[in-house]
Short mmCIF file of C-alpha atoms in Angstrom, two decimals:
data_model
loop_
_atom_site.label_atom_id
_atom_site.label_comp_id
_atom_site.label_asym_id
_atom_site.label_seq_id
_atom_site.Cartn_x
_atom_site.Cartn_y
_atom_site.Cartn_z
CA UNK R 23 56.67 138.72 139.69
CA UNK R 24 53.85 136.63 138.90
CA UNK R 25 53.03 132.72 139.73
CA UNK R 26 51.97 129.95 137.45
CA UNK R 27 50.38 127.75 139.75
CA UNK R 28 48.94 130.57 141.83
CA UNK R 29 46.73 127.87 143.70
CA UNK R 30 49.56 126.03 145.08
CA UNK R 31 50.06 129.19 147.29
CA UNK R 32 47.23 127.98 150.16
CA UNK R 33 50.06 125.40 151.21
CA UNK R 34 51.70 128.72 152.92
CA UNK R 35 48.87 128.18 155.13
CA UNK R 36 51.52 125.81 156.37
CA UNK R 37 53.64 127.96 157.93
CA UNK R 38 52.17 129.05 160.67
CA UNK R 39 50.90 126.07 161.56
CA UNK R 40 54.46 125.07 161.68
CA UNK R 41 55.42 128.33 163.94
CA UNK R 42 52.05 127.22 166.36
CA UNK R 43 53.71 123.91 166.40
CA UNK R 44 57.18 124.91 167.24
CA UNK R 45 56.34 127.70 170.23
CA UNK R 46 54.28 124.38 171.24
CA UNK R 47 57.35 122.61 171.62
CA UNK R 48 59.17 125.15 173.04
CA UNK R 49 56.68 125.50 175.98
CA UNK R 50 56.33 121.63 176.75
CA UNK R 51 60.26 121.71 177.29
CA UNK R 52 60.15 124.05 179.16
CA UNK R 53 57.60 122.67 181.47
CA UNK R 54 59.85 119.56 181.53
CA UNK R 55 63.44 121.11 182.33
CA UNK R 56 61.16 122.97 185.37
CA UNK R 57 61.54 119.14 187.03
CA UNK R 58 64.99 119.45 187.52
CA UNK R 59 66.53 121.08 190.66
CA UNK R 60 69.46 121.70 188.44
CA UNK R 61 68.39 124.02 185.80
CA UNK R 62 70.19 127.30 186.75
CA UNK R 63 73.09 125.28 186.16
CA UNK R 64 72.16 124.28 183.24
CA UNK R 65 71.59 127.86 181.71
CA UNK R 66 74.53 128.61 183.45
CA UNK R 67 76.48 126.62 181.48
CA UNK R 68 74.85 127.13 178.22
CA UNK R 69 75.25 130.73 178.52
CA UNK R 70 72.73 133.90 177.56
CA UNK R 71 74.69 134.47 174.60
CA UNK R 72 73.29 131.23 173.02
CA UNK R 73 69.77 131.54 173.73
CA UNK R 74 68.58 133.38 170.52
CA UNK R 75 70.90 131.05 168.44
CA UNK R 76 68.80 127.68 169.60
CA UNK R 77 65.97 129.16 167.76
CA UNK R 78 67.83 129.92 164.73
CA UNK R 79 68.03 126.70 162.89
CA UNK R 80 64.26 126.48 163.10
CA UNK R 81 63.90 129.73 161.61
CA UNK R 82 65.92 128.86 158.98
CA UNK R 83 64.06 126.27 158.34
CA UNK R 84 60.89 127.88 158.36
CA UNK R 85 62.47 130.14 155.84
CA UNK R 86 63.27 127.23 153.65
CA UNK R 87 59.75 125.93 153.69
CA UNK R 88 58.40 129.24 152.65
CA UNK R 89 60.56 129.47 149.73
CA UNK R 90 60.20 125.78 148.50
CA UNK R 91 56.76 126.31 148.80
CA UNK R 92 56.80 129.75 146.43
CA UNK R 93 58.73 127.34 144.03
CA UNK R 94 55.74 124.83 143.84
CA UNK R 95 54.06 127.72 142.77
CA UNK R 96 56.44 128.38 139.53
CA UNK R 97 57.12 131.95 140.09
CA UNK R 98 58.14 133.91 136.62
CA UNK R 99 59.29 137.35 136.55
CA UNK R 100 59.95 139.24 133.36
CA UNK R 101 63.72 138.84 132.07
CA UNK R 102 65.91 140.36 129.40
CA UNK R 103 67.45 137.04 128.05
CA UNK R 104 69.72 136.45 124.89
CA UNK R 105 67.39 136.32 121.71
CA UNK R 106 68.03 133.22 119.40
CA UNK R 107 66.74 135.19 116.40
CA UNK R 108 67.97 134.55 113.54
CA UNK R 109 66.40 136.70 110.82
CA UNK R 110 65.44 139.99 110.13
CA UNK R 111 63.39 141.38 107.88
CA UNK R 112 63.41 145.34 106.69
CA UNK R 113 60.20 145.81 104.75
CA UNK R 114 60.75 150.05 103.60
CA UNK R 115 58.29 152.29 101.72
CA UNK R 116 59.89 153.84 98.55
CA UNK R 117 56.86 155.33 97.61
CA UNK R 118 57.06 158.82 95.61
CA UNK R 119 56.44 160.54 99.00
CA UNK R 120 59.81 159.11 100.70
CA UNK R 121 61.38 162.05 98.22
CA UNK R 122 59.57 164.46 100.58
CA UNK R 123 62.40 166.90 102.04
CA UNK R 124 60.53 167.57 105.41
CA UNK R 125 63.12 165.41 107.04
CA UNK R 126 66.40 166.37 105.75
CA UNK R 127 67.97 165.74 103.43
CA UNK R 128 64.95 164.18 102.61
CA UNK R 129 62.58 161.06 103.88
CA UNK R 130 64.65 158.40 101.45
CA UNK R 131 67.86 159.77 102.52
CA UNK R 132 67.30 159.69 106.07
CA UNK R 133 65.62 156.43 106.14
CA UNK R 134 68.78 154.35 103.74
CA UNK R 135 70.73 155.87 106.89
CA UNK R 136 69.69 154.95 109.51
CA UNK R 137 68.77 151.15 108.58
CA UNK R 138 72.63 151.22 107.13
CA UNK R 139 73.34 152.11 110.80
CA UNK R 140 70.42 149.45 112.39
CA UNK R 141 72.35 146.90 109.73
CA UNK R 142 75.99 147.70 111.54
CA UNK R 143 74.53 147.21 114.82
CA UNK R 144 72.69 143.98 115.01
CA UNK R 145 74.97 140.71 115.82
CA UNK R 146 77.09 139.76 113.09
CA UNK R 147 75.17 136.08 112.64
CA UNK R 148 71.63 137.60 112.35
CA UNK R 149 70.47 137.53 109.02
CA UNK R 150 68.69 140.28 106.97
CA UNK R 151 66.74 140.49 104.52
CA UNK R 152 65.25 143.79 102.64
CA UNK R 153 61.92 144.22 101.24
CA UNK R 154 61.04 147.30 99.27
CA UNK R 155 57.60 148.01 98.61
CA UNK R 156 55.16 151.27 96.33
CA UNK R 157 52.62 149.89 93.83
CA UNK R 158 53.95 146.35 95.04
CA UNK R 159 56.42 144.47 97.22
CA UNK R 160 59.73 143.16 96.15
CA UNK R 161 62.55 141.07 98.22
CA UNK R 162 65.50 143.17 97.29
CA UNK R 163 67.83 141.52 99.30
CA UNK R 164 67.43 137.21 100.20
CA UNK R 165 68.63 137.17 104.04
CA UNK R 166 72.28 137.36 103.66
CA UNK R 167 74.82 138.09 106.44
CA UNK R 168 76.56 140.24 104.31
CA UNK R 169 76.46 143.51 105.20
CA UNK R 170 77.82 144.65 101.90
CA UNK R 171 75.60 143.28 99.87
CA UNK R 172 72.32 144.97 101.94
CA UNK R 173 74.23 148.40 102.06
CA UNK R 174 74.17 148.04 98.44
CA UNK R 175 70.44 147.15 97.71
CA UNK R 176 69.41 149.74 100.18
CA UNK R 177 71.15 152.33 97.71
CA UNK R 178 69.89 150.84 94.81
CA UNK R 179 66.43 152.23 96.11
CA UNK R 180 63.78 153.70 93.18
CA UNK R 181 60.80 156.02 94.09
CA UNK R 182 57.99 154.32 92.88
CA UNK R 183 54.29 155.62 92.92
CA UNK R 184 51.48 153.97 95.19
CA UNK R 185 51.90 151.99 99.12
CA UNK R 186 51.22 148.58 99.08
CA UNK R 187 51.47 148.26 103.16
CA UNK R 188 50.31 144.73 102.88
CA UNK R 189 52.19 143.10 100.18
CA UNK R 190 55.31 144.57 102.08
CA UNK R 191 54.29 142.43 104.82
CA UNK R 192 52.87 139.35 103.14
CA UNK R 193 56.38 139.58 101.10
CA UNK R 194 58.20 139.41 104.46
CA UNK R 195 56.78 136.21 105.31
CA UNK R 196 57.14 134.78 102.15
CA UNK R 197 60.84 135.45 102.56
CA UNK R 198 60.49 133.66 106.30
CA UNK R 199 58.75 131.17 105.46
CA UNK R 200 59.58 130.62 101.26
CA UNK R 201 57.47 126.91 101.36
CA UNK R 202 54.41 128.51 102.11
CA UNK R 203 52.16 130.12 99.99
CA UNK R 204 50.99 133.64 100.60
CA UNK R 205 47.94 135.77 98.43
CA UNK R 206 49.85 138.94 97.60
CA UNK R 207 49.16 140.97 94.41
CA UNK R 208 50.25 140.33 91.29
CA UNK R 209 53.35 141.45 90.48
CA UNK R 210 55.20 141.19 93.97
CA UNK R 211 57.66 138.87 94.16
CA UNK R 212 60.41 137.31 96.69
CA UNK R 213 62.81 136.62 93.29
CA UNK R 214 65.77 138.70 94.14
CA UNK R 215 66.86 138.28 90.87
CA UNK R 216 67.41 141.79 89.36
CA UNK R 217 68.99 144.70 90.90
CA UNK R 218 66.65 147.30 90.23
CA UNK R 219 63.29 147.48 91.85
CA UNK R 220 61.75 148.93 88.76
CA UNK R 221 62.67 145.57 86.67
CA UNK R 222 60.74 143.59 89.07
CA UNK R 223 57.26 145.57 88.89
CA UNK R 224 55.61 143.14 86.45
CA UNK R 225 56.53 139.99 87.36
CA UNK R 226 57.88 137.62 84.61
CA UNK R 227 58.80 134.16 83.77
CA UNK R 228 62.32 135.10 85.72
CA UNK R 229 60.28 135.97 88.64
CA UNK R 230 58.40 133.63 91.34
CA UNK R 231 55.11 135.28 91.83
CA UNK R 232 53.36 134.34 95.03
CA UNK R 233 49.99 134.15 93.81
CA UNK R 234 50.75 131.38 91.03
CA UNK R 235 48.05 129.27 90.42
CA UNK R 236 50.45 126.24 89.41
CA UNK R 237 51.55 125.46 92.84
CA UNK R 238 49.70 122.46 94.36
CA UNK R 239 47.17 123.25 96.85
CA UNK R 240 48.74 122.97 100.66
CA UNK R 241 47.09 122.17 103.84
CA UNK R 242 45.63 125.07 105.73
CA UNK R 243 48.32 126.65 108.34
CA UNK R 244 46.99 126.23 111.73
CA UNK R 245 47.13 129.80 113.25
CA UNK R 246 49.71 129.74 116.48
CA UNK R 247 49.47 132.87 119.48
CA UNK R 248 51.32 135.97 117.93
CA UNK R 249 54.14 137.09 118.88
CA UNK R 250 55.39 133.10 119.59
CA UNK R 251 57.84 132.79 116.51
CA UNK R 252 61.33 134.02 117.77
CA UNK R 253 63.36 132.75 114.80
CA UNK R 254 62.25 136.08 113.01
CA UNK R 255 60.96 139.74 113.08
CA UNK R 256 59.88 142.06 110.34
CA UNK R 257 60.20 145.72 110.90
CA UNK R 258 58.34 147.97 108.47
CA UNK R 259 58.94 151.94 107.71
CA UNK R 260 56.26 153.21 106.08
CA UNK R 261 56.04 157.15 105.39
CA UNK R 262 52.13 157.35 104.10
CA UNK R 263 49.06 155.26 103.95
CA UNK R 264 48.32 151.96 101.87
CA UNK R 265 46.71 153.03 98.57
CA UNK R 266 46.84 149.64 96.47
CA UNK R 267 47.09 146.10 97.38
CA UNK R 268 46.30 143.50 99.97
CA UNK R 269 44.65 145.24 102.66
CA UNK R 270 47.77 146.00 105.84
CA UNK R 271 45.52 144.88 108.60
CA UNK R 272 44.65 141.69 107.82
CA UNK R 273 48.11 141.30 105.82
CA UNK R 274 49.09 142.12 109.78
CA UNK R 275 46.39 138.84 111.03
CA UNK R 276 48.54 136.74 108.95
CA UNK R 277 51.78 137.68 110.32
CA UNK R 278 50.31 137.29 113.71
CA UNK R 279 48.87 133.74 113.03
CA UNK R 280 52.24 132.92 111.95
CA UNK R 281 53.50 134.38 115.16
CA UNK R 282 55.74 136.30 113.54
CA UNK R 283 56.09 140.09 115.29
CA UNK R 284 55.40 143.04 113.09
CA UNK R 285 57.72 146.25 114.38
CA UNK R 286 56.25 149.17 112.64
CA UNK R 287 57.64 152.69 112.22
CA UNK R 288 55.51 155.75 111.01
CA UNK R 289 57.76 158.08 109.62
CA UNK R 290 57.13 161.94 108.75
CA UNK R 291 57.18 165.44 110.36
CA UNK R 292 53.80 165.82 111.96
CA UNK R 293 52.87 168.25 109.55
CA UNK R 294 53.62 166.27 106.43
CA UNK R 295 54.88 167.66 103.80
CA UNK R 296 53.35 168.51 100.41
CA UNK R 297 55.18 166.74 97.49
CA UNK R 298 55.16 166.77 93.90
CA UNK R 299 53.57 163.49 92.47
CA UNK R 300 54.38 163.91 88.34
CA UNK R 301 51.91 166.71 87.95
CA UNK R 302 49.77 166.44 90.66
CA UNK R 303 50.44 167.27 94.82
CA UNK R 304 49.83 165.39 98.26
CA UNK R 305 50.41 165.79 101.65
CA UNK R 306 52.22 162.45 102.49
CA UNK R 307 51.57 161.72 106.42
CA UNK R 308 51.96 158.21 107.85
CA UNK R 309 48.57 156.03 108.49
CA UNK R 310 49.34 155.71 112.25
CA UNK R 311 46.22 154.25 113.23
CA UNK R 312 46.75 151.54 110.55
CA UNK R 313 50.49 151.00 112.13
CA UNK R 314 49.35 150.63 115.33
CA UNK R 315 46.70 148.05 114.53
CA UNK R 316 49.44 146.17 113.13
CA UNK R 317 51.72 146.24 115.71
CA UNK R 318 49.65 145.31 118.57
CA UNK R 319 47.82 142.33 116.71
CA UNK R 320 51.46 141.15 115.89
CA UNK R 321 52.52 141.52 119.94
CA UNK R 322 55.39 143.75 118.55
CA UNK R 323 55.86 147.79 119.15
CA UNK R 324 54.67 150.97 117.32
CA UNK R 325 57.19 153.81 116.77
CA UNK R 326 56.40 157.00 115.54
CA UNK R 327 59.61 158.59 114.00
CA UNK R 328 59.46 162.59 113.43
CA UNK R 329 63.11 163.16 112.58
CA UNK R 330 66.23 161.74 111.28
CA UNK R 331 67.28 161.42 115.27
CA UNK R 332 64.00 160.09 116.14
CA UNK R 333 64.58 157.40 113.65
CA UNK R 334 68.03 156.24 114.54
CA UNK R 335 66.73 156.13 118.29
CA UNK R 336 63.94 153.95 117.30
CA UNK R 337 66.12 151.41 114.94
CA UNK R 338 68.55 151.73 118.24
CA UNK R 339 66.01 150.32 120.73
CA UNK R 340 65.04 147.61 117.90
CA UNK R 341 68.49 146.25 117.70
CA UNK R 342 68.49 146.10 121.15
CA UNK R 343 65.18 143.64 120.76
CA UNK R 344 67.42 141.55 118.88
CA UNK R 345 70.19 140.93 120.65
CA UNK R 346 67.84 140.26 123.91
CA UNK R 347 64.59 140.41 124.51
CA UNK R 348 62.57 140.95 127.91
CA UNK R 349 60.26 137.97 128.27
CA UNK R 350 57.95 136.65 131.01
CA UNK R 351 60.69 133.32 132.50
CA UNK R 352 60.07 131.14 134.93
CA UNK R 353 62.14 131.10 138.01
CA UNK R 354 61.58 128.57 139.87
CA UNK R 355 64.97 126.82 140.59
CA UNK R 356 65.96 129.96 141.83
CA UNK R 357 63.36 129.49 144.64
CA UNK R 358 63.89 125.87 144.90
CA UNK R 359 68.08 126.48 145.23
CA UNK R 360 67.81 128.71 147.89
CA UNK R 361 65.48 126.62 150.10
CA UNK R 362 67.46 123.70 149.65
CA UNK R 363 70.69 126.03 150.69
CA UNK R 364 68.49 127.32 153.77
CA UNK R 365 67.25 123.46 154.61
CA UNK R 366 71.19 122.51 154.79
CA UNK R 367 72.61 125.83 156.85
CA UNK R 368 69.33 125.03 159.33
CA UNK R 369 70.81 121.33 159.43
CA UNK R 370 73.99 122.23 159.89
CA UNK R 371 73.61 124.72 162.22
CA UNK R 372 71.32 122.25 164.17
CA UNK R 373 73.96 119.36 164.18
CA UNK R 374 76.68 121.94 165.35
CA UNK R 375 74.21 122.92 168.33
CA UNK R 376 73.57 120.10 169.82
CA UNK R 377 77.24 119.28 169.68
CA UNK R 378 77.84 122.00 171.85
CA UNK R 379 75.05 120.90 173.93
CA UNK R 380 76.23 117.89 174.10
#
């Protein structure tokens, strides 16, 4: 637990003060009732068994200072509270190396899978949208709540050569936020207007290009802290390293002046896995330092996924992050409730006292 107006904590200085003042009291009344020839009588009648409970309502209220006091000082404590996301974005390599086999049945296989099984899990009402991205990045899917419909694109999925890291980001955002105007590379597009990825490599008058020259010139967008957009997150599997296109880490700055949180997933055996490239060999192994980066300027999470079950746990935990989401909340009414409850049981148990008294 942490406080917000951490300053505000010197007025506990209060307190004892307050207990110096009471046991002050408590000794001048005593020096008083020593007047009177009469005072065995008067304990007498009071009883020992209701000699701690005069001091109780005091207490109490001591208590209830104390804690009225902490809620001046806005405590917050980190919370898992219901997310109001509403949109999801799955940005996925299908890069030539995703047809590596190391993971069985193989990288493209395991990965349609398990986001098939992410897809199931999330809330019904959350949105998704699917970004595919090799040589360039492509929305594949508009956000839909139809889980049909992104089962389907997700098997629709062609192998392409080259990882454009970046434009699969930059793409994502475009798709969040479709009135503003992102510098991708040519040829990506957010025009879900084919089925196949491989018609939508060059992009053509059917296609909205995101670096068109056409649009009219907008006012700059005013960077806000990352990780404050909660309307949307992007997740991004990525099996190799970025070898065309916008470059991933500042494609990751933009994301994060946006505010928008960039999960990213490394995928691969950590030996790699040599593949066959149309006449020529690689070893594809993810660019984790690159992911990483990413992540942690977006204030999201990096996940490093070495296995088919690795993956599904990692997809797991995200839709988890969707439904709620642990943030730093402020508590303060809590604080301020239960004072005010200890304020009334000290009154009340005060009142009741000195009707017995009485």
């Amino acid at each position: 637990m942490t406080f917000i107006w951490i300053d505000a904590l010197w007025l506990l200085l209060l307190v004892p003060l307050l207990v110096a003042a009471y046991r002050w009291l408590l000794r001048r009344r005593k020096q008083a009732a020593l007047r009177y020839a009469n005072l065995a009588l008067v304990k007498q009648a009071m009883g020992r068994g209701l000699n701690w409970r005069r001091h109780l309502p005091p207490v109490l209220l001591l208590v209830a200072v104390t804690v009225l006091i902490l809620a001046i000082a806005r405590p917050a404590a980190i919370l898992t509270l219901p997310s109001n996301r509403a949109l999801v974005i799955l940005a996925m390599d299908v890069s030539g190396s995703m047809r590596a086999q190391d993971i069985a049945p193989s990288r493209i296989a395991a990965s349609q899978a398990a986001a098939k099984q992410f897809i199931a899990d999330l809330p019904n009402n959350v949105e998704i949208g699917i970004v595919a991205f090799a040589s360039t990045a492509l929305l594949v899917q508009a956000p839909t709540i139809d889980r049909s419909a992104l089962n389907d694109a997700i098997d629709r999925f062609q192998l392409r050569r080259g990882t454009a890291i970046g434009d699969g980001i930059l793409i994502s955002l475009a798709t969040i936020f479709p009135d503003e105007k992102f510098d991708v590379s040519p040829g990506s597009s957010i025009d879900p207007g084919t089925d196949q990825l491989g018609a939508q490599m060059n992009a053509g008058p059917g296609n909205r290009s995101l670096d068109d020259q056409t649009q009219p010139p907008r006012a700059a967008h005013v960077p806000v802290p990352p990780g404050s957009y909660d309307n949307a997150i992007i997740v991004l599997l990525t099996d190799g390293a970025t070898t065309t296109g916008k470059d991933p880490i500042q494609s990751g700055q933009v994301a994060a002046n946006y505010g928008v949180r960039v999960y990213t997933v490394g995928f691969g055996s950590p030996e790699g896995s040599v593949v066959d490239m149309g006449g020529f060999t690689m070893r594809a192994l993810p660019d984790l330092d690159t992911l990483k980066k990413i992540a942690s300027a977006t204030n999201a999470e990096f996940f490093n996924a070495q296995s088919a079950d690795d993956l599904a746990k990692v997809y797991k935990s995200l839709s988890a992050k969707v439904v709620g989401e642990r943030k730093l909340t402020e508590i303060s009414f809590i604080f301020a409730g239960a004072g005010a409850l200890l304020a009334m049981l000290a009154g009340g148990l005060s009142m009741l006292w000195f009707g017995r008294i009485a």
